[in-house]
Amino acid sequence: PCFLDHLVNIKCRHWDRNIRVLAAKALGALTHLDPSALINRHLPVLVQGCTSTDPFTRHGSLLAISSVLDALKQLPPKLNSGDEETVLPEALVDSITGIVPALEDARLFRGKGVELIRAAVCQLIESISKSQLSLKKKPIGAAVAPAPSSEPVARKVAAPPMVGVRASARPKMIVYQETIDTCLQMPFDSVQEAAAAAFRAFSRQYIAPLVVVLPSSSDKSGSAASSSRATVQKQIEKYCTQDMK
């Protein structure tokens, strides 16, 4: 436990980028030894560190969470005859998947070292996608749904437009798509490569299930699939078919 504490609280916040990268990898390599401690004690600390004003802490926390998620995915749901669970609690899943919108709201994608933060965020999106974490839970800051009522509903009110709405109050899937798209356009090879890897994993986990099953033209529930299919088509046209001059 002391070794994990040292990695999370000291090495993941180190001023040297290489030390932060090694610390994140070390956490992933040690996850199988005490997954409960990482899930219940250290991951919440790392989630808070992702929105720190200190860029070193922010970068190291993003890398560490990605590494731990990748390691947890390789473990069975329970260890030691069922005494030690490796499944993330729902509240923690919501906090982890809410990191990207929180960074956008706090405007922490800007400033010195933006390429490191952007690449780490893409790595986090890739790990979230490969870990198959749910993005469907209501985002932080969204309005609380009213309690079920026995009275009949007269009509549905159209949802307000998303223009000017905080990222944390918008669907996480849309925020992730926009983040990846922005990173693909940045003039840094490391960010573009991380964004491409994130887009591949993100598409497989969250977009492909909507696109593969093609609804009939009369099926109103197909709007989500149509929207995702259009998003993929735009990405292909933008990055794969444009003239490279």
PDB file of N, CA and C in Angstrom, residues 27-100:
ATOM      1  N   LEU A  27       2.007   1.523 -11.915  1.00  0.00           N
ATOM      2  CA  LEU A  27       0.691   1.308 -11.296  1.00  0.00           C
ATOM      3  C   LEU A  27      -0.086   0.221 -12.030  1.00  0.00           C
ATOM      4  N   GLY A  28      -0.010   0.241 -13.353  1.00  0.00           N
ATOM      5  CA  GLY A  28      -0.687  -0.788 -14.120  1.00  0.00           C
ATOM      6  C   GLY A  28      -0.112  -2.163 -13.847  1.00  0.00           C
ATOM      7  N   ALA A  29       1.222  -2.241 -13.725  1.00  0.00           N
ATOM      8  CA  ALA A  29       1.870  -3.528 -13.479  1.00  0.00           C
ATOM      9  C   ALA A  29       1.564  -4.070 -12.084  1.00  0.00           C
ATOM     10  N   LEU A  30       1.272  -3.177 -11.125  1.00  0.00           N
ATOM     11  CA  LEU A  30       1.009  -3.590  -9.747  1.00  0.00           C
ATOM     12  C   LEU A  30      -0.483  -3.748  -9.444  1.00  0.00           C
ATOM     13  N   THR A  31      -1.322  -3.449 -10.399  1.00  0.00           N
ATOM     14  CA  THR A  31      -2.771  -3.469 -10.149  1.00  0.00           C
ATOM     15  C   THR A  31      -3.257  -4.825  -9.663  1.00  0.00           C
ATOM     16  N   HIS A  32      -2.735  -5.892 -10.226  1.00  0.00           N
ATOM     17  CA  HIS A  32      -3.224  -7.233  -9.866  1.00  0.00           C
ATOM     18  C   HIS A  32      -2.908  -7.612  -8.427  1.00  0.00           C
ATOM     19  N   LEU A  33      -1.941  -6.925  -7.795  1.00  0.00           N
ATOM     20  CA  LEU A  33      -1.562  -7.248  -6.429  1.00  0.00           C
ATOM     21  C   LEU A  33      -2.577  -6.740  -5.414  1.00  0.00           C
ATOM     22  N   ASP A  34      -3.178  -5.603  -5.684  1.00  0.00           N
ATOM     23  CA  ASP A  34      -4.165  -5.036  -4.748  1.00  0.00           C
ATOM     24  C   ASP A  34      -5.183  -4.196  -5.517  1.00  0.00           C
ATOM     25  N   PRO A  35      -6.032  -4.826  -6.329  1.00  0.00           N
ATOM     26  CA  PRO A  35      -6.987  -4.055  -7.135  1.00  0.00           C
ATOM     27  C   PRO A  35      -8.002  -3.285  -6.296  1.00  0.00           C
ATOM     28  N   SER A  36      -8.374  -3.842  -5.151  1.00  0.00           N
ATOM     29  CA  SER A  36      -9.363  -3.152  -4.307  1.00  0.00           C
ATOM     30  C   SER A  36      -8.838  -1.817  -3.817  1.00  0.00           C
ATOM     31  N   ALA A  37      -7.557  -1.783  -3.436  1.00  0.00           N
ATOM     32  CA  ALA A  37      -6.971  -0.525  -2.954  1.00  0.00           C
ATOM     33  C   ALA A  37      -6.934   0.506  -4.065  1.00  0.00           C
ATOM     34  N   LEU A  38      -6.596   0.075  -5.262  1.00  0.00           N
ATOM     35  CA  LEU A  38      -6.555   1.006  -6.385  1.00  0.00           C
ATOM     36  C   LEU A  38      -7.950   1.517  -6.721  1.00  0.00           C
ATOM     37  N   ILE A  39      -8.935   0.632  -6.694  1.00  0.00           N
ATOM     38  CA  ILE A  39     -10.293   1.029  -7.062  1.00  0.00           C
ATOM     39  C   ILE A  39     -10.906   1.943  -6.007  1.00  0.00           C
ATOM     40  N   ASN A  40     -10.789   1.568  -4.746  1.00  0.00           N
ATOM     41  CA  ASN A  40     -11.507   2.278  -3.686  1.00  0.00           C
ATOM     42  C   ASN A  40     -10.727   3.448  -3.085  1.00  0.00           C
ATOM     43  N   ARG A  41      -9.408   3.418  -3.225  1.00  0.00           N
ATOM     44  CA  ARG A  41      -8.608   4.445  -2.559  1.00  0.00           C
ATOM     45  C   ARG A  41      -7.860   5.351  -3.528  1.00  0.00           C
ATOM     46  N   HIS A  42      -7.210   4.763  -4.520  1.00  0.00           N
ATOM     47  CA  HIS A  42      -6.303   5.540  -5.350  1.00  0.00           C
ATOM     48  C   HIS A  42      -6.963   6.118  -6.606  1.00  0.00           C
ATOM     49  N   LEU A  43      -7.852   5.388  -7.235  1.00  0.00           N
ATOM     50  CA  LEU A  43      -8.500   5.926  -8.438  1.00  0.00           C
ATOM     51  C   LEU A  43      -9.266   7.220  -8.152  1.00  0.00           C
ATOM     52  N   PRO A  44     -10.028   7.317  -7.044  1.00  0.00           N
ATOM     53  CA  PRO A  44     -10.695   8.598  -6.764  1.00  0.00           C
ATOM     54  C   PRO A  44      -9.712   9.766  -6.624  1.00  0.00           C
ATOM     55  N   VAL A  45      -8.535   9.503  -6.048  1.00  0.00           N
ATOM     56  CA  VAL A  45      -7.518  10.547  -5.925  1.00  0.00           C
ATOM     57  C   VAL A  45      -7.004  10.951  -7.303  1.00  0.00           C
ATOM     58  N   LEU A  46      -6.786   9.968  -8.156  1.00  0.00           N
ATOM     59  CA  LEU A  46      -6.300  10.252  -9.503  1.00  0.00           C
ATOM     60  C   LEU A  46      -7.340  11.007 -10.323  1.00  0.00           C
ATOM     61  N   VAL A  47      -8.615  10.680 -10.132  1.00  0.00           N
ATOM     62  CA  VAL A  47      -9.681  11.396 -10.842  1.00  0.00           C
ATOM     63  C   VAL A  47      -9.662  12.874 -10.472  1.00  0.00           C
ATOM     64  N   GLN A  48      -9.472  13.170  -9.197  1.00  0.00           N
ATOM     65  CA  GLN A  48      -9.385  14.566  -8.766  1.00  0.00           C
ATOM     66  C   GLN A  48      -8.149  15.243  -9.355  1.00  0.00           C
ATOM     67  N   GLY A  49      -7.072  14.484  -9.468  1.00  0.00           N
ATOM     68  CA  GLY A  49      -5.844  15.053 -10.012  1.00  0.00           C
ATOM     69  C   GLY A  49      -5.948  15.430 -11.481  1.00  0.00           C
ATOM     70  N   CYS A  50      -6.892  14.826 -12.186  1.00  0.00           N
ATOM     71  CA  CYS A  50      -7.047  15.109 -13.615  1.00  0.00           C
ATOM     72  C   CYS A  50      -7.507  16.535 -13.879  1.00  0.00           C
ATOM     73  N   THR A  51      -8.129  17.175 -12.924  1.00  0.00           N
ATOM     74  CA  THR A  51      -8.586  18.549 -13.088  1.00  0.00           C
ATOM     75  C   THR A  51      -7.756  19.522 -12.241  1.00  0.00           C
ATOM     76  N   SER A  52      -6.579  19.081 -11.826  1.00  0.00           N
ATOM     77  CA  SER A  52      -5.690  19.947 -11.062  1.00  0.00           C
ATOM     78  C   SER A  52      -5.163  21.077 -11.945  1.00  0.00           C
ATOM     79  N   THR A  53      -4.880  22.204 -11.327  1.00  0.00           N
ATOM     80  CA  THR A  53      -4.297  23.320 -12.070  1.00  0.00           C
ATOM     81  C   THR A  53      -2.817  23.096 -12.354  1.00  0.00           C
ATOM     82  N   ASP A  54      -2.222  22.130 -11.661  1.00  0.00           N
ATOM     83  CA  ASP A  54      -0.821  21.786 -11.898  1.00  0.00           C
ATOM     84  C   ASP A  54      -0.756  20.848 -13.105  1.00  0.00           C
ATOM     85  N   PRO A  55      -0.120  21.237 -14.194  1.00  0.00           N
ATOM     86  CA  PRO A  55      -0.095  20.395 -15.399  1.00  0.00           C
ATOM     87  C   PRO A  55       0.603  19.058 -15.190  1.00  0.00           C
ATOM     88  N   PHE A  56       1.598  19.005 -14.277  1.00  0.00           N
ATOM     89  CA  PHE A  56       2.284  17.741 -14.027  1.00  0.00           C
ATOM     90  C   PHE A  56       1.327  16.731 -13.382  1.00  0.00           C
ATOM     91  N   THR A  57       0.593  17.200 -12.374  1.00  0.00           N
ATOM     92  CA  THR A  57      -0.374  16.332 -11.700  1.00  0.00           C
ATOM     93  C   THR A  57      -1.465  15.895 -12.661  1.00  0.00           C
ATOM     94  N   ARG A  58      -1.918  16.826 -13.474  1.00  0.00           N
ATOM     95  CA  ARG A  58      -2.988  16.521 -14.433  1.00  0.00           C
ATOM     96  C   ARG A  58      -2.550  15.456 -15.433  1.00  0.00           C
ATOM     97  N   HIS A  59      -1.368  15.641 -15.979  1.00  0.00           N
ATOM     98  CA  HIS A  59      -0.853  14.701 -16.979  1.00  0.00           C
ATOM     99  C   HIS A  59      -0.609  13.324 -16.365  1.00  0.00           C
ATOM    100  N   GLY A  60       0.047  13.279 -15.222  1.00  0.00           N
ATOM    101  CA  GLY A  60       0.332  12.001 -14.582  1.00  0.00           C
ATOM    102  C   GLY A  60      -0.917  11.249 -14.168  1.00  0.00           C
ATOM    103  N   SER A  61      -1.933  11.983 -13.706  1.00  0.00           N
ATOM    104  CA  SER A  61      -3.181  11.341 -13.287  1.00  0.00           C
ATOM    105  C   SER A  61      -3.908  10.725 -14.477  1.00  0.00           C
ATOM    106  N   LEU A  62      -3.924  11.424 -15.595  1.00  0.00           N
ATOM    107  CA  LEU A  62      -4.565  10.892 -16.795  1.00  0.00           C
ATOM    108  C   LEU A  62      -3.891   9.602 -17.250  1.00  0.00           C
ATOM    109  N   LEU A  63      -2.557   9.616 -17.281  1.00  0.00           N
ATOM    110  CA  LEU A  63      -1.820   8.425 -17.698  1.00  0.00           C
ATOM    111  C   LEU A  63      -2.050   7.267 -16.722  1.00  0.00           C
ATOM    112  N   ALA A  64      -2.061   7.578 -15.431  1.00  0.00           N
ATOM    113  CA  ALA A  64      -2.207   6.523 -14.417  1.00  0.00           C
ATOM    114  C   ALA A  64      -3.571   5.852 -14.505  1.00  0.00           C
ATOM    115  N   ILE A  65      -4.621   6.634 -14.682  1.00  0.00           N
ATOM    116  CA  ILE A  65      -5.965   6.052 -14.785  1.00  0.00           C
ATOM    117  C   ILE A  65      -6.054   5.153 -16.016  1.00  0.00           C
ATOM    118  N   SER A  66      -5.493   5.590 -17.115  1.00  0.00           N
ATOM    119  CA  SER A  66      -5.501   4.774 -18.328  1.00  0.00           C
ATOM    120  C   SER A  66      -4.791   3.444 -18.085  1.00  0.00           C
ATOM    121  N   SER A  67      -3.648   3.502 -17.433  1.00  0.00           N
ATOM    122  CA  SER A  67      -2.867   2.297 -17.173  1.00  0.00           C
ATOM    123  C   SER A  67      -3.611   1.333 -16.251  1.00  0.00           C
ATOM    124  N   VAL A  68      -4.243   1.871 -15.223  1.00  0.00           N
ATOM    125  CA  VAL A  68      -4.982   1.024 -14.278  1.00  0.00           C
ATOM    126  C   VAL A  68      -6.204   0.399 -14.951  1.00  0.00           C
ATOM    127  N   LEU A  69      -6.906   1.169 -15.781  1.00  0.00           N
ATOM    128  CA  LEU A  69      -8.065   0.622 -16.492  1.00  0.00           C
ATOM    129  C   LEU A  69      -7.646  -0.525 -17.411  1.00  0.00           C
ATOM    130  N   ASP A  70      -6.537  -0.342 -18.106  1.00  0.00           N
ATOM    131  CA  ASP A  70      -6.052  -1.406 -18.993  1.00  0.00           C
ATOM    132  C   ASP A  70      -5.700  -2.661 -18.193  1.00  0.00           C
ATOM    133  N   ALA A  71      -5.124  -2.463 -17.012  1.00  0.00           N
ATOM    134  CA  ALA A  71      -4.749  -3.615 -16.181  1.00  0.00           C
ATOM    135  C   ALA A  71      -5.976  -4.305 -15.600  1.00  0.00           C
ATOM    136  N   LEU A  72      -6.956  -3.527 -15.151  1.00  0.00           N
ATOM    137  CA  LEU A  72      -8.171  -4.117 -14.568  1.00  0.00           C
ATOM    138  C   LEU A  72      -8.935  -4.942 -15.598  1.00  0.00           C
ATOM    139  N   LYS A  73      -8.873  -4.526 -16.842  1.00  0.00           N
ATOM    140  CA  LYS A  73      -9.589  -5.263 -17.883  1.00  0.00           C
ATOM    141  C   LYS A  73      -9.031  -6.667 -18.058  1.00  0.00           C
ATOM    142  N   GLN A  74      -7.775  -6.862 -17.721  1.00  0.00           N
ATOM    143  CA  GLN A  74      -7.141  -8.170 -17.869  1.00  0.00           C
ATOM    144  C   GLN A  74      -7.436  -9.100 -16.695  1.00  0.00           C
ATOM    145  N   LEU A  75      -8.049  -8.576 -15.641  1.00  0.00           N
ATOM    146  CA  LEU A  75      -8.320  -9.382 -14.449  1.00  0.00           C
ATOM    147  C   LEU A  75      -9.736  -9.946 -14.489  1.00  0.00           C
ATOM    148  N   PRO A  76      -9.967 -11.087 -13.836  1.00  0.00           N
ATOM    149  CA  PRO A  76     -11.335 -11.610 -13.722  1.00  0.00           C
ATOM    150  C   PRO A  76     -12.160 -10.708 -12.810  1.00  0.00           C
ATOM    151  N   PRO A  77     -13.505 -10.815 -12.871  1.00  0.00           N
ATOM    152  CA  PRO A  77     -14.354  -9.944 -12.036  1.00  0.00           C
ATOM    153  C   PRO A  77     -14.064 -10.051 -10.549  1.00  0.00           C
ATOM    154  N   LYS A  78     -13.615 -11.238 -10.093  1.00  0.00           N
ATOM    155  CA  LYS A  78     -13.311 -11.412  -8.677  1.00  0.00           C
ATOM    156  C   LYS A  78     -12.022 -12.207  -8.518  1.00  0.00           C
ATOM    157  N   LEU A  79     -11.275 -11.873  -7.458  1.00  0.00           N
ATOM    158  CA  LEU A  79     -10.039 -12.572  -7.142  1.00  0.00           C
ATOM    159  C   LEU A  79     -10.142 -13.226  -5.777  1.00  0.00           C
ATOM    160  N   ASN A  80      -9.240 -14.138  -5.489  1.00  0.00           N
ATOM    161  CA  ASN A  80      -9.156 -14.781  -4.172  1.00  0.00           C
ATOM    162  C   ASN A  80     -10.484 -15.397  -3.757  1.00  0.00           C
ATOM    163  N   SER A  81     -11.027 -16.233  -4.628  1.00  0.00           N
ATOM    164  CA  SER A  81     -12.266 -16.968  -4.344  1.00  0.00           C
ATOM    165  C   SER A  81     -13.442 -16.041  -4.088  1.00  0.00           C
ATOM    166  N   GLY A  82     -13.444 -14.910  -4.752  1.00  0.00           N
ATOM    167  CA  GLY A  82     -14.591 -14.016  -4.645  1.00  0.00           C
ATOM    168  C   GLY A  82     -14.506 -13.000  -3.540  1.00  0.00           C
ATOM    169  N   ASP A  83     -13.397 -12.956  -2.805  1.00  0.00           N
ATOM    170  CA  ASP A  83     -13.280 -12.003  -1.700  1.00  0.00           C
ATOM    171  C   ASP A  83     -12.899 -10.604  -2.169  1.00  0.00           C
ATOM    172  N   GLU A  84     -12.253 -10.527  -3.313  1.00  0.00           N
ATOM    173  CA  GLU A  84     -11.737  -9.241  -3.778  1.00  0.00           C
ATOM    174  C   GLU A  84     -12.294  -8.927  -5.166  1.00  0.00           C
ATOM    175  N   GLU A  85     -13.157  -7.934  -5.249  1.00  0.00           N
ATOM    176  CA  GLU A  85     -13.785  -7.584  -6.516  1.00  0.00           C
ATOM    177  C   GLU A  85     -12.904  -6.630  -7.317  1.00  0.00           C
ATOM    178  N   THR A  86     -12.979  -6.759  -8.645  1.00  0.00           N
ATOM    179  CA  THR A  86     -12.205  -5.878  -9.523  1.00  0.00           C
ATOM    180  C   THR A  86     -13.128  -5.072 -10.430  1.00  0.00           C
ATOM    181  N   VAL A  87     -14.411  -5.045 -10.103  1.00  0.00           N
ATOM    182  CA  VAL A  87     -15.387  -4.299 -10.901  1.00  0.00           C
ATOM    183  C   VAL A  87     -15.512  -2.883 -10.342  1.00  0.00           C
ATOM    184  N   LEU A  88     -15.468  -1.897 -11.219  1.00  0.00           N
ATOM    185  CA  LEU A  88     -15.560  -0.506 -10.779  1.00  0.00           C
ATOM    186  C   LEU A  88     -16.978  -0.175 -10.340  1.00  0.00           C
ATOM    187  N   PRO A  89     -17.132   0.530  -9.214  1.00  0.00           N
ATOM    188  CA  PRO A  89     -18.462   0.982  -8.793  1.00  0.00           C
ATOM    189  C   PRO A  89     -19.057   1.951  -9.810  1.00  0.00           C
ATOM    190  N   GLU A  90     -20.366   2.011  -9.867  1.00  0.00           N
ATOM    191  CA  GLU A  90     -21.036   2.855 -10.855  1.00  0.00           C
ATOM    192  C   GLU A  90     -20.660   4.327 -10.691  1.00  0.00           C
ATOM    193  N   ALA A  91     -20.573   4.777  -9.449  1.00  0.00           N
ATOM    194  CA  ALA A  91     -20.227   6.187  -9.206  1.00  0.00           C
ATOM    195  C   ALA A  91     -18.819   6.498  -9.705  1.00  0.00           C
ATOM    196  N   LEU A  92     -17.890   5.552  -9.534  1.00  0.00           N
ATOM    197  CA  LEU A  92     -16.523   5.769  -9.993  1.00  0.00           C
ATOM    198  C   LEU A  92     -16.461   5.751 -11.515  1.00  0.00           C
ATOM    199  N   VAL A  93     -17.236   4.869 -12.144  1.00  0.00           N
ATOM    200  CA  VAL A  93     -17.303   4.841 -13.609  1.00  0.00           C
ATOM    201  C   VAL A  93     -17.786   6.186 -14.132  1.00  0.00           C
ATOM    202  N   ASP A  94     -18.818   6.739 -13.496  1.00  0.00           N
ATOM    203  CA  ASP A  94     -19.349   8.028 -13.926  1.00  0.00           C
ATOM    204  C   ASP A  94     -18.316   9.140 -13.746  1.00  0.00           C
ATOM    205  N   SER A  95     -17.522   9.059 -12.680  1.00  0.00           N
ATOM    206  CA  SER A  95     -16.484  10.071 -12.449  1.00  0.00           C
ATOM    207  C   SER A  95     -15.372   9.971 -13.490  1.00  0.00           C
ATOM    208  N   ILE A  96     -14.972   8.744 -13.812  1.00  0.00           N
ATOM    209  CA  ILE A  96     -13.893   8.552 -14.790  1.00  0.00           C
ATOM    210  C   ILE A  96     -14.345   8.993 -16.177  1.00  0.00           C
ATOM    211  N   THR A  97     -15.543   8.579 -16.577  1.00  0.00           N
ATOM    212  CA  THR A  97     -16.025   8.967 -17.910  1.00  0.00           C
ATOM    213  C   THR A  97     -16.370  10.451 -17.980  1.00  0.00           C
ATOM    214  N   GLY A  98     -16.471  11.102 -16.829  1.00  0.00           N
ATOM    215  CA  GLY A  98     -16.759  12.535 -16.803  1.00  0.00           C
ATOM    216  C   GLY A  98     -15.523  13.410 -16.778  1.00  0.00           C
ATOM    217  N   ILE A  99     -14.334  12.801 -16.832  1.00  0.00           N
ATOM    218  CA  ILE A  99     -13.092  13.572 -16.771  1.00  0.00           C
ATOM    219  C   ILE A  99     -12.941  14.477 -17.985  1.00  0.00           C
ATOM    220  N   VAL A 100     -13.188  13.926 -19.173  1.00  0.00           N
ATOM    221  CA  VAL A 100     -13.005  14.721 -20.396  1.00  0.00           C
ATOM    222  C   VAL A 100     -13.932  15.938 -20.427  1.00  0.00           C
TER     223      VAL A 100
END
